[in-house]
CSV table of C-alpha atoms and ligand atoms in Angstrom, one decimal:
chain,number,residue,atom,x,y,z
M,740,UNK,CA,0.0,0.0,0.0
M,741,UNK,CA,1.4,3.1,-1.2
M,742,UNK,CA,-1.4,5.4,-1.1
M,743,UNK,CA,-0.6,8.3,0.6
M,744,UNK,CA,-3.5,9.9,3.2
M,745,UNK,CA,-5.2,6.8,3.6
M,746,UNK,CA,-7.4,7.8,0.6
M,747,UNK,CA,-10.1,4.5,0.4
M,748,UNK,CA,-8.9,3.2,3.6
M,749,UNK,CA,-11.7,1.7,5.9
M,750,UNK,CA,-10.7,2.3,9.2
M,751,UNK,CA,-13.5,1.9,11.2
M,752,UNK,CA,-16.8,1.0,10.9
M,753,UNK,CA,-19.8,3.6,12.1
M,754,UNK,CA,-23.2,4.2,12.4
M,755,UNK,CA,-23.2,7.8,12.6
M,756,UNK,CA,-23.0,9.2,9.2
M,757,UNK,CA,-21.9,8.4,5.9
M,758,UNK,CA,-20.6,10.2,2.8
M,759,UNK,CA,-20.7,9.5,-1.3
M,760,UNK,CA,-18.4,11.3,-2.3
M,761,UNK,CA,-19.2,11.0,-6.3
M,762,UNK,CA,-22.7,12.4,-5.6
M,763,UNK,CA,-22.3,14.8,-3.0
M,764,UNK,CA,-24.3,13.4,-0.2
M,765,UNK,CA,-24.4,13.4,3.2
M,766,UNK,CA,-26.1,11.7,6.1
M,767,UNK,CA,-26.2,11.4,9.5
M,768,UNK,CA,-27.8,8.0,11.0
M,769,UNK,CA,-29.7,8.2,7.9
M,770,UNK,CA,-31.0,11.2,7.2
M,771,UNK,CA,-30.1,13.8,4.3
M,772,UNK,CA,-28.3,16.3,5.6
M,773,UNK,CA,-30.2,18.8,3.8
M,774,UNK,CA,-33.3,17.7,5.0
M,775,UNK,CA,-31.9,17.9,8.6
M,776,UNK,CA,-30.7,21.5,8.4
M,777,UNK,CA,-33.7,22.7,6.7
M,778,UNK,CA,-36.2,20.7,9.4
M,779,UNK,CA,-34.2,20.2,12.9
M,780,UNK,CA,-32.9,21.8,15.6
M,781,UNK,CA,-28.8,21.2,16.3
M,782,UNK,CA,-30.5,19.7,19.8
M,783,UNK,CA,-32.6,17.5,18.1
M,784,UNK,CA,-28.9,16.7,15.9
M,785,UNK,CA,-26.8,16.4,19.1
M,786,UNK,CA,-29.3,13.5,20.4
M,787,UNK,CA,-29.2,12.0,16.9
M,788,UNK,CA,-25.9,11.7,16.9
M,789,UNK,CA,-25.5,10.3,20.3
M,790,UNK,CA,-28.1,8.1,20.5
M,791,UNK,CA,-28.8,7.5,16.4
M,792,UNK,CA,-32.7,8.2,16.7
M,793,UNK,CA,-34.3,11.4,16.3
M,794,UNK,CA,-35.3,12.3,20.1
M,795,UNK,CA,-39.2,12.6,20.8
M,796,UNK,CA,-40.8,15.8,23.2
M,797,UNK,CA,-39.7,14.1,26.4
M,798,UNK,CA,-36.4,12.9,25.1
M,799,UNK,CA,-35.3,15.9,23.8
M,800,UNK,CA,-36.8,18.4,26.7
M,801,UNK,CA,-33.9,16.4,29.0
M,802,UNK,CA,-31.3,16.9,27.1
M,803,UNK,CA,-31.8,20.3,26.7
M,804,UNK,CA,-32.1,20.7,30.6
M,805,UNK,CA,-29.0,19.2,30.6
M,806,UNK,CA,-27.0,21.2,28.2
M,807,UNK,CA,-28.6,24.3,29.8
M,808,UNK,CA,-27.5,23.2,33.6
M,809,UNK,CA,-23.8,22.5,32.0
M,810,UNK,CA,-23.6,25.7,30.0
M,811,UNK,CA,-21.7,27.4,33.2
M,812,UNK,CA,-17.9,27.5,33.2
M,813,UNK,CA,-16.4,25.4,36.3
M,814,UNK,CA,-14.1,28.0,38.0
M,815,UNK,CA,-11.3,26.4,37.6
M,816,UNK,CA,-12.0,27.5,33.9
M,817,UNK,CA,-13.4,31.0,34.8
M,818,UNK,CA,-10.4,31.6,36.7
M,819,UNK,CA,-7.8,30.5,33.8
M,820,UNK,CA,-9.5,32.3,30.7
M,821,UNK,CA,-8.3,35.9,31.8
M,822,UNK,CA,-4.8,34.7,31.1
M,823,UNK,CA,-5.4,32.7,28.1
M,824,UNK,CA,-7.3,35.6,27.1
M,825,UNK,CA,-4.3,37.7,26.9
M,826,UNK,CA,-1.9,34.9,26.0
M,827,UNK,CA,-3.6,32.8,23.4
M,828,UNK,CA,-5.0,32.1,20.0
M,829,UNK,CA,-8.6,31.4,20.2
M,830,UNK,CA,-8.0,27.4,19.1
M,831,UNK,CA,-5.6,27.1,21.6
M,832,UNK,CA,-7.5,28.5,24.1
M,833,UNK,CA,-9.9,26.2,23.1
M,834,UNK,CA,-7.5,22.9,23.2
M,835,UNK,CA,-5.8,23.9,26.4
M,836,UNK,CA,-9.7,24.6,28.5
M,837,UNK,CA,-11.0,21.4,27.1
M,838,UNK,CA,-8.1,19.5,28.3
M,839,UNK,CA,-8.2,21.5,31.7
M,840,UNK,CA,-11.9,20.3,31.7
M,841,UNK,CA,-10.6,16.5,32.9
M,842,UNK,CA,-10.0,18.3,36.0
M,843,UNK,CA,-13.0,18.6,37.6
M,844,UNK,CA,-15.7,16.6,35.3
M,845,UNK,CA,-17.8,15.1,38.5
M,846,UNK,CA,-17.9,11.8,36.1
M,847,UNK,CA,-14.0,11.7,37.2
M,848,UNK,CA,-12.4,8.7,35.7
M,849,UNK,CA,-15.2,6.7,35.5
M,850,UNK,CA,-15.6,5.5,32.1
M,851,UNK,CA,-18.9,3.8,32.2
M,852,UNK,CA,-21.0,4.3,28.9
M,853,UNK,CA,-23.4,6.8,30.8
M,854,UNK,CA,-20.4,8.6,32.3
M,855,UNK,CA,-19.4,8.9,29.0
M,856,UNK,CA,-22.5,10.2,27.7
M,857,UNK,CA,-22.8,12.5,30.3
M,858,UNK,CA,-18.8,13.6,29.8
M,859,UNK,CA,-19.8,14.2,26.1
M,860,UNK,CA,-22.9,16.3,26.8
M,861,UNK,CA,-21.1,18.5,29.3
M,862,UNK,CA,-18.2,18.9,26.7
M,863,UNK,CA,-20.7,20.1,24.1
M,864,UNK,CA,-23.1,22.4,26.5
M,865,UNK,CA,-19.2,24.4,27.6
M,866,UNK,CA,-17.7,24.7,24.7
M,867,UNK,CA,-19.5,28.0,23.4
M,868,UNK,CA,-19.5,29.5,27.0
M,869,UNK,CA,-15.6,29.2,26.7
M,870,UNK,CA,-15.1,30.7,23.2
M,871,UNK,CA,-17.5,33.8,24.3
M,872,UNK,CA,-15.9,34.0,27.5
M,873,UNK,CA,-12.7,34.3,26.0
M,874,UNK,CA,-13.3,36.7,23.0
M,875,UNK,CA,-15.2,39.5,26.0
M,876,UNK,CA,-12.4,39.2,28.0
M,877,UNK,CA,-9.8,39.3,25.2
M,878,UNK,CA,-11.7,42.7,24.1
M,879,UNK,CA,-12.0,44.0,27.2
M,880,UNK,CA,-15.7,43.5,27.5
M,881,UNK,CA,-18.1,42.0,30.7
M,882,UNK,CA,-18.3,38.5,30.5
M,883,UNK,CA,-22.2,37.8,29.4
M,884,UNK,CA,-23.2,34.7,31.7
M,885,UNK,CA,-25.4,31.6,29.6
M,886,UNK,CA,-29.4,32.6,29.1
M,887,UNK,CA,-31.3,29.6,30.3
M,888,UNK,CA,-34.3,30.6,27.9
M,889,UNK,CA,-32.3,30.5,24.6
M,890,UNK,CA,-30.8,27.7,22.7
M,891,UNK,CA,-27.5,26.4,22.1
M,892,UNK,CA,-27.1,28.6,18.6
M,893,UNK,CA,-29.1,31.7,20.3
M,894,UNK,CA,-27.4,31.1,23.9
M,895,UNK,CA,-24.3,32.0,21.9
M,896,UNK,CA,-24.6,34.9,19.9
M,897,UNK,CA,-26.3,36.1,23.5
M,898,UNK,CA,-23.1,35.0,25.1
M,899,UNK,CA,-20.9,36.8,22.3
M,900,UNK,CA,-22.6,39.8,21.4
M,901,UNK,CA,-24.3,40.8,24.8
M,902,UNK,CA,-27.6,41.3,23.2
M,903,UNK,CA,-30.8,39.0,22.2
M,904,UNK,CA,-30.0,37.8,18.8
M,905,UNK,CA,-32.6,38.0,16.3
M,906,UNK,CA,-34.0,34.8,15.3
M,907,UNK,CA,-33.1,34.4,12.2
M,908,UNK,CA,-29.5,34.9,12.7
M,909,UNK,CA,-30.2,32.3,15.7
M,910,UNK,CA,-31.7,29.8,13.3
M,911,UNK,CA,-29.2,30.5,10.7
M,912,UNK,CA,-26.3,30.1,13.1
M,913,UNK,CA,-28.2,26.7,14.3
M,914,UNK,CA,-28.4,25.5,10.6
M,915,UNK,CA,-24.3,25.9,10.2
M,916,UNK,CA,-24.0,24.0,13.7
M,917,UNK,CA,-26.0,21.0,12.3
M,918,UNK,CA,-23.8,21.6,9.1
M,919,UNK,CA,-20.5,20.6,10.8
M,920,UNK,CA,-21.5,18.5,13.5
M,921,UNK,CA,-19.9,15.2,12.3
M,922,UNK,CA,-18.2,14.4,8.9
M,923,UNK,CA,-17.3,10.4,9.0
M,924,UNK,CA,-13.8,10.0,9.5
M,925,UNK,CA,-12.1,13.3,8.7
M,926,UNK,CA,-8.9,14.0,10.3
M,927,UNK,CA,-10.0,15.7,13.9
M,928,UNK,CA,-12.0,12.4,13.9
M,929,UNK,CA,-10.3,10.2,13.1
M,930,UNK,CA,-7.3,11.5,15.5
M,931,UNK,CA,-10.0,11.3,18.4
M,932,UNK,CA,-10.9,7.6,17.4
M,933,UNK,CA,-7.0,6.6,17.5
M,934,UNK,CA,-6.6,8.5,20.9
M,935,UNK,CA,-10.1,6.6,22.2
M,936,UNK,CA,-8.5,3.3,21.0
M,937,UNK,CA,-5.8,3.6,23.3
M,938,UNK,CA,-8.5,3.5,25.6
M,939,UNK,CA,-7.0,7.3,26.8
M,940,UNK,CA,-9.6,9.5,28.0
M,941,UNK,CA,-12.4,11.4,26.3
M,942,UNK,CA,-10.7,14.6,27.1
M,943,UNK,CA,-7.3,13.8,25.6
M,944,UNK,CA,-9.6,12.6,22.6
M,945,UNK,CA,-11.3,15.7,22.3
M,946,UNK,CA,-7.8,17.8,22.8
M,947,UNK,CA,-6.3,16.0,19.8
M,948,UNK,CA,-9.0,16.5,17.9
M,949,UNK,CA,-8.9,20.0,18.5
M,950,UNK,CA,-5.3,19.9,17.1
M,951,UNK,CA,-6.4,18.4,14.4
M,952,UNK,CA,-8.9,20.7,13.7
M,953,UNK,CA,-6.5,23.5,13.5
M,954,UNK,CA,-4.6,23.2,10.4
M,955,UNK,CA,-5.9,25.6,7.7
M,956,UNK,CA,-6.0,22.3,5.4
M,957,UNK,CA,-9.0,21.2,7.6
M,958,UNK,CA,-11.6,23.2,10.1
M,959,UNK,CA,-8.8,26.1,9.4
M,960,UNK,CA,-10.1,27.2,6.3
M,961,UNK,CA,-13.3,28.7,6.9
M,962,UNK,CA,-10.9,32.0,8.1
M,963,UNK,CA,-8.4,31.7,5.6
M,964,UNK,CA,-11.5,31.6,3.3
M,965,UNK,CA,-12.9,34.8,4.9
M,966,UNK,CA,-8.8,36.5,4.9
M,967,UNK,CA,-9.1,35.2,1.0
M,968,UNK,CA,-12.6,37.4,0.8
M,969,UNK,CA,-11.9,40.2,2.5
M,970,UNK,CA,-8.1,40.4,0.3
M,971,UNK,CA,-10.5,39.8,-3.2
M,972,UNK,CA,-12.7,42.4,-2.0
M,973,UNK,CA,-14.7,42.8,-5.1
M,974,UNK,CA,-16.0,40.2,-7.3
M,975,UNK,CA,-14.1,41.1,-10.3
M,976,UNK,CA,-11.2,41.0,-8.4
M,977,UNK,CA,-11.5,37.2,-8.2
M,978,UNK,CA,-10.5,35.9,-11.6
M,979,UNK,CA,-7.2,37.1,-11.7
M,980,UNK,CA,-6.4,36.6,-7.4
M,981,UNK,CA,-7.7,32.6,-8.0
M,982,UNK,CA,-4.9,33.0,-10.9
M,983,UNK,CA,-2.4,34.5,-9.1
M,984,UNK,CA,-2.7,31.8,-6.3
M,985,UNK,CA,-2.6,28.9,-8.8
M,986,UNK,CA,-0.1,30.4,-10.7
M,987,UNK,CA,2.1,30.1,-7.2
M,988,UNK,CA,1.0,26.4,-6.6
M,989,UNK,CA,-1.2,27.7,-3.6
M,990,UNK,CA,-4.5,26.6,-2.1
M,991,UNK,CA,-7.9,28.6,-2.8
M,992,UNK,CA,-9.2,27.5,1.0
M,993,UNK,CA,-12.8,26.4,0.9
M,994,UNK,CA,-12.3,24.9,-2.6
M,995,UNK,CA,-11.5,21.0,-2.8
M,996,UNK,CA,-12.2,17.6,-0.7
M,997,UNK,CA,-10.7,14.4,0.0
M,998,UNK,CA,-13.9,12.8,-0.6
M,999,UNK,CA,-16.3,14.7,-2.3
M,1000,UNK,CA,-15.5,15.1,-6.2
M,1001,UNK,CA,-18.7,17.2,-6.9
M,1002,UNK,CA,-20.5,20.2,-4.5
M,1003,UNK,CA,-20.1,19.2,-1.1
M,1004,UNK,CA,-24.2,19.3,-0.2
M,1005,UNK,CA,-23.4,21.3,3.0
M,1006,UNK,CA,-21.8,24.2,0.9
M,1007,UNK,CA,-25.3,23.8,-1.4
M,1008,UNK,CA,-26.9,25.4,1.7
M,1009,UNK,CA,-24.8,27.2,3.1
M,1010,UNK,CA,-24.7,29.4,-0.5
M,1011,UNK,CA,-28.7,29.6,-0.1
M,1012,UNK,CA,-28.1,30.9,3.4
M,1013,UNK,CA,-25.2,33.3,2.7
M,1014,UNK,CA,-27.2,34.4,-0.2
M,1015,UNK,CA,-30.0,35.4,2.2
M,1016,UNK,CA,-28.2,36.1,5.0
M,1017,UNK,CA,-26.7,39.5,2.8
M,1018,UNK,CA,-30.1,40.7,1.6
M,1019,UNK,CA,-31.4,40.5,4.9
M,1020,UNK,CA,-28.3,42.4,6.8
M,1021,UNK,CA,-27.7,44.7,3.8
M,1022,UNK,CA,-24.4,42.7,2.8
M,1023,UNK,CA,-24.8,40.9,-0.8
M,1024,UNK,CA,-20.9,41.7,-1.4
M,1025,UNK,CA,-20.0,38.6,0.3
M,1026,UNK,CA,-22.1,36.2,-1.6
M,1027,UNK,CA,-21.0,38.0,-4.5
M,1028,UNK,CA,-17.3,37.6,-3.7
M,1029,UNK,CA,-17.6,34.0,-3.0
M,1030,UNK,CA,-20.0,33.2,-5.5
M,1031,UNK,CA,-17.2,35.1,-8.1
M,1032,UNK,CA,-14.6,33.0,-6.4
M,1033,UNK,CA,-16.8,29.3,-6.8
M,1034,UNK,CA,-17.2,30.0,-10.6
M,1035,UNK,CA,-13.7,31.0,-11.3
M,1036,UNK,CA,-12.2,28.6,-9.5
M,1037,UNK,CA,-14.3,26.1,-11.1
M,1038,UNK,CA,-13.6,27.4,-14.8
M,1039,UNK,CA,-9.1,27.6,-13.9
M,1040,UNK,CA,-9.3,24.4,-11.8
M,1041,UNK,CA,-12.3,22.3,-11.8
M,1042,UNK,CA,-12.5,22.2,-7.7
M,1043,UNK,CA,-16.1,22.8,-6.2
M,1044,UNK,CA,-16.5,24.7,-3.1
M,1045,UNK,CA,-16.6,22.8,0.7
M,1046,UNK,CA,-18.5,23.2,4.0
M,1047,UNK,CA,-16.1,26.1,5.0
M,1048,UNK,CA,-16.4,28.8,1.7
M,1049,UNK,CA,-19.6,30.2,2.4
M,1050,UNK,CA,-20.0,29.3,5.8
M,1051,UNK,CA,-17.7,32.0,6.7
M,1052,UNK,CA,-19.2,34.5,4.8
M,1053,UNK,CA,-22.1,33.0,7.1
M,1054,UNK,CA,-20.4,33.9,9.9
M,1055,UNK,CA,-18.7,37.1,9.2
M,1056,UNK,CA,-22.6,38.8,8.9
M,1057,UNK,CA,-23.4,37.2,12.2
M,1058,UNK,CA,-20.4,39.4,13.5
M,1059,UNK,CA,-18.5,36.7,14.3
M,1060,UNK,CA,-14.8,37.4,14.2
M,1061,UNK,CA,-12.7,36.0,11.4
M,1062,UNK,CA,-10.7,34.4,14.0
M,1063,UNK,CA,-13.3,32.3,16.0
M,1064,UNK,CA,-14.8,30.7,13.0
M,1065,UNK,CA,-12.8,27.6,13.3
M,1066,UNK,CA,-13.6,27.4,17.4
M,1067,UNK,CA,-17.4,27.4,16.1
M,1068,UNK,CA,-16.4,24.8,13.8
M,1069,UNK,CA,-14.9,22.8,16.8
M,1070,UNK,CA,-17.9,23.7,18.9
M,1071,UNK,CA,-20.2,21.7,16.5
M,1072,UNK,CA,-17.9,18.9,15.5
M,1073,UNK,CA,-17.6,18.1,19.5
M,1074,UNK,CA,-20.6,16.1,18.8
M,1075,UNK,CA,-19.4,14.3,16.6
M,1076,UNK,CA,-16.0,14.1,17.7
M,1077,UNK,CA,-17.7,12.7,21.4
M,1078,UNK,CA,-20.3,10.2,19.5
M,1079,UNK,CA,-17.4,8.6,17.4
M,1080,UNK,CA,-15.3,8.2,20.9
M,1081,UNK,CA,-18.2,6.4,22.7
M,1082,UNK,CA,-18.0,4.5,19.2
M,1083,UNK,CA,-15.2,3.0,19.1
M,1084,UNK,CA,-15.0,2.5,23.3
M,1085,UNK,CA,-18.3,0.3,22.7
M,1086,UNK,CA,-16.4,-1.8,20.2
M,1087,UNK,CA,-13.0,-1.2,20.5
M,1088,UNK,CA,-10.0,-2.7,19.1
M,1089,UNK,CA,-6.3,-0.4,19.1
M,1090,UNK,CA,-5.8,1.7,15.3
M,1091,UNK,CA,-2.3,0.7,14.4
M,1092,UNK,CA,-2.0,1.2,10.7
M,1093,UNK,CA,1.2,-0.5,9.1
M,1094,UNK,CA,3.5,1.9,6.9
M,1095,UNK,CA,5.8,0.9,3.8
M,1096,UNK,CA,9.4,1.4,4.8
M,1097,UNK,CA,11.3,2.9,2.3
M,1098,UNK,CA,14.8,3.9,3.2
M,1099,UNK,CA,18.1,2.5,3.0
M,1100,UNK,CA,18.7,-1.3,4.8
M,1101,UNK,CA,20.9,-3.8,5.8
M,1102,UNK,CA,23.7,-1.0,7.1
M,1103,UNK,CA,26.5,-1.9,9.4
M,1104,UNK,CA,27.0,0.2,12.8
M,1105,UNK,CA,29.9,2.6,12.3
M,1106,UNK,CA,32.4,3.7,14.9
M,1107,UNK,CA,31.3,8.1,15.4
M,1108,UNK,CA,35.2,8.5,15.1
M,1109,UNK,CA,35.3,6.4,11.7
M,1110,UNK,CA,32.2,8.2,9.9
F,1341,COA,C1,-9.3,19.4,1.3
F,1341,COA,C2,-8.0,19.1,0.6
F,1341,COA,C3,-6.9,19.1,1.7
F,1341,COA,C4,-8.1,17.7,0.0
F,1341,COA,O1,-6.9,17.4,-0.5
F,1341,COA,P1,-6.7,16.2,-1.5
F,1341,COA,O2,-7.5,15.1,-1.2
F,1341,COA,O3,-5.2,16.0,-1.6
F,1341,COA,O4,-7.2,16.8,-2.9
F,1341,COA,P2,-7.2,16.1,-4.3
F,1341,COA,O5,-6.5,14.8,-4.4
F,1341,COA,O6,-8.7,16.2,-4.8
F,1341,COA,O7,-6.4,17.2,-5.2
F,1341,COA,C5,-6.4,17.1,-6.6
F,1341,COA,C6,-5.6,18.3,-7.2
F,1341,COA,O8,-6.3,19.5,-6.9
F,1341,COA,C7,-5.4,20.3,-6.1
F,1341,COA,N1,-6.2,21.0,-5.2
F,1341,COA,C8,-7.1,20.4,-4.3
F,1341,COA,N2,-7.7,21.4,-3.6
F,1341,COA,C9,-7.2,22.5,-4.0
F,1341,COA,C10,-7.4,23.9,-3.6
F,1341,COA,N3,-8.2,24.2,-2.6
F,1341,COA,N4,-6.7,24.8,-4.2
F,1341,COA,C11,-5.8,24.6,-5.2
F,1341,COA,N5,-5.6,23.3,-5.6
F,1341,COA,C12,-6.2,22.3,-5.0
F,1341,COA,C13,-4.4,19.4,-5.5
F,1341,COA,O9,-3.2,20.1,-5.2
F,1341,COA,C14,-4.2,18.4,-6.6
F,1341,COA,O10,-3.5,19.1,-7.6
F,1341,COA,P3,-2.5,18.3,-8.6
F,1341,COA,O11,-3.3,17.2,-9.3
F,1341,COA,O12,-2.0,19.4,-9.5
F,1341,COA,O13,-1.4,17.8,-7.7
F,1341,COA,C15,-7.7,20.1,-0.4
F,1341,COA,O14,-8.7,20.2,-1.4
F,1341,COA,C16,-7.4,21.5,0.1
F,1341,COA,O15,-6.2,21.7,0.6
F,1341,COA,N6,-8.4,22.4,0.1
F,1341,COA,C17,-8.1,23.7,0.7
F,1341,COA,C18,-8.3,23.7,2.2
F,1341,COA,C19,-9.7,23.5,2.6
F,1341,COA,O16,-10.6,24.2,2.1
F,1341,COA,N7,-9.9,22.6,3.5
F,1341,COA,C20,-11.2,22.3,4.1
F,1341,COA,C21,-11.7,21.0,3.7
F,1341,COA,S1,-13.4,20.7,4.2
């Protein structure tokens, strides 16, 4: 095997989504993704995911009462983020709090599948409390404390922005949640599964994952793809900037996939919803830049867009800054970052893939004085 990227490689079977790649679709236990973000709620997604049935009333209303009582930063946290605030990138901020989180978890070390559960619940109701935390403090702002009466899309912008958001951008921010919430076995993924199969912890899972996340190859790109944007900055600009970058062996971020080879179906959306998203806030130029961008990138290269193209020009009219986009990412992908853990725990055996060796052999140890 001399593939390089485990391209093709089954590494583990799962029950929590699946893609095909040559006709752009997605689904999660099932379902079309498109028909998820257009119909659910990323609470009804997070249960989904977890628990691979759609919840009913009761089902869902105690998981929401649980992601509400966890939203809450343990002090321990509350008492570091002033200095990561001042000290940190946002992702790292984010990797170094969710690791700190083993600290404390009342589930301890037990590693019973409810504990477990529970473990990944709390993970995912905390994770938007600590990027909003962080970005007030690191602007010098009041920390907003979680709204029990919002959800987990509206509890943020709340949490961010200091005001009650306006539904629509709630529901739109909701939609992109559901968007990224799992993706098979990308690379954050599948680095949490190979940490899992070590039978490590579900924090150390989750804080390689986060690494993993990082790179501008992967969850990385939705802000290089809003740095691209904002550098176009008009639409005619793009032809010759897509060029220029080509012309220099250089990625156009949000543009290509390992698996899909035709429109990823999440980017389908998320186009619709940055489309609308500008007439409604008075912004079209952004749908115009990276609609400019997806044609001419198209025509010079034959790459489609991905999840992360438009969903930052998603986020840049929800007033997110450019450089939490891929913690937003991370907060949605903790589910299903945490449902492929429990995965593989429930059925575990250690990832060890083999490699080709392909250097020099057969050498005989030489003296340092003689070499
Ligand atoms: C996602 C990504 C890492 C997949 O990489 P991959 O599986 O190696 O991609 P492919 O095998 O389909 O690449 C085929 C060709 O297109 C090129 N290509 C792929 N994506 C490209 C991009 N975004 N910009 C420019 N060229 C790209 C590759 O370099 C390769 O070129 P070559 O044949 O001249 O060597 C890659 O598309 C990429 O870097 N995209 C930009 C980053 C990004 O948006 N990441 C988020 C992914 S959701």
């Amino acid at each position: 095997m001399n593939e390089q990227g485990l391209r093709e490689v089954v590494a583990a079977q799962t029950s929590i989504s699946d893609i095909n790649g040559q006709q752009g679709r997605l689904w999660y236990v099932g379902y079309d993704i498109t028909d998820l973000a257009r119909n659910a709620t990323f609470e009804e997604v997070v249960y989904l995911l977890h628990n691979l049935d759609l919840p009913d009333r009761a089902q869902l209303a105690k998981l929401d009462t649980f992601l509400v009582r966890e939203r809450e930063l343990h002090p321990f946290l509350a008492r570091m983020m002033p200095t990561l605030a001042q000290n940190t990138s946002p992702m790292s901020m984010l990797r170094t709090s969710v690791s700190a989180s083993s600290a404390f978890d009342p589930d301890g070390w037990d590693e019973s599948p409810e504990a477990e559960y529970r473990k990944a619940m709390r993970l995912i109701a905390e994770t938007p409390t600590l990027i909003a935390t962080f970005d007030r403090l690191r602007t010098g702002r009041e920390v907003v404390p979680p709204n029990a009466s919002l959800g987990h899309a509206a509890n943020f912008l709340w949490m961010l922005h200091g005001s009650e958001p306006d539904p629509d951008d709630a529901a739109t921010l909701d939609t992109t949640f559901i968007l990224y919430a799992d993706h098979t076995l990308n690379a954050s993924t599948f680095t949490a599964r190979i940490i899992a199969s070590t039978l490590s912890d579900t924090f150390s899972a989750m804080t390689g994952a986060i690494g993993a996340l990082k790179g501008p190859l992967h969850g990385g790109a939705n802000e290089e793809a809003q740095k691209m944007a904002e550098e176009v900055g008009k639409p005619e600009n793009a032809e010759a900037y897509v060029r220029e970058r080509l012309g220099r062996h250089e990625k156009i971020f949000g543009f290509g996939h390992a698996v899909y080879k035709t429109m990823d179906p999440r980017a389908t959306v998320l186009k619709e919803m940055c489309r609308q998203l500008g007439e409604r806030c008075g912004q079209p130029q952004w749908y115009e830049i990276f609609s400019a961008l997806e044609q001419t990138t198209f025509e010079q290269k034959g790459l489609y867009p991905n999840v992360d193209l438009y969903a930052a020009g998603v986020y840049h009219m929800l007033g997110i800054p450019t450089d939490l986009m891929t913690p937003i990412f991370a907060l949605a992908r903790m589910v299903g970052w945490t449902a492929h853990v429990r995965e593989q725990y429930a059925n575990n055996r250690i990832i060890r893939p083999g490699s080709e060796y392909v250097g020099p052999r057969d050498r005989t140890y030489v003296p340092i004085d003689e070499r």
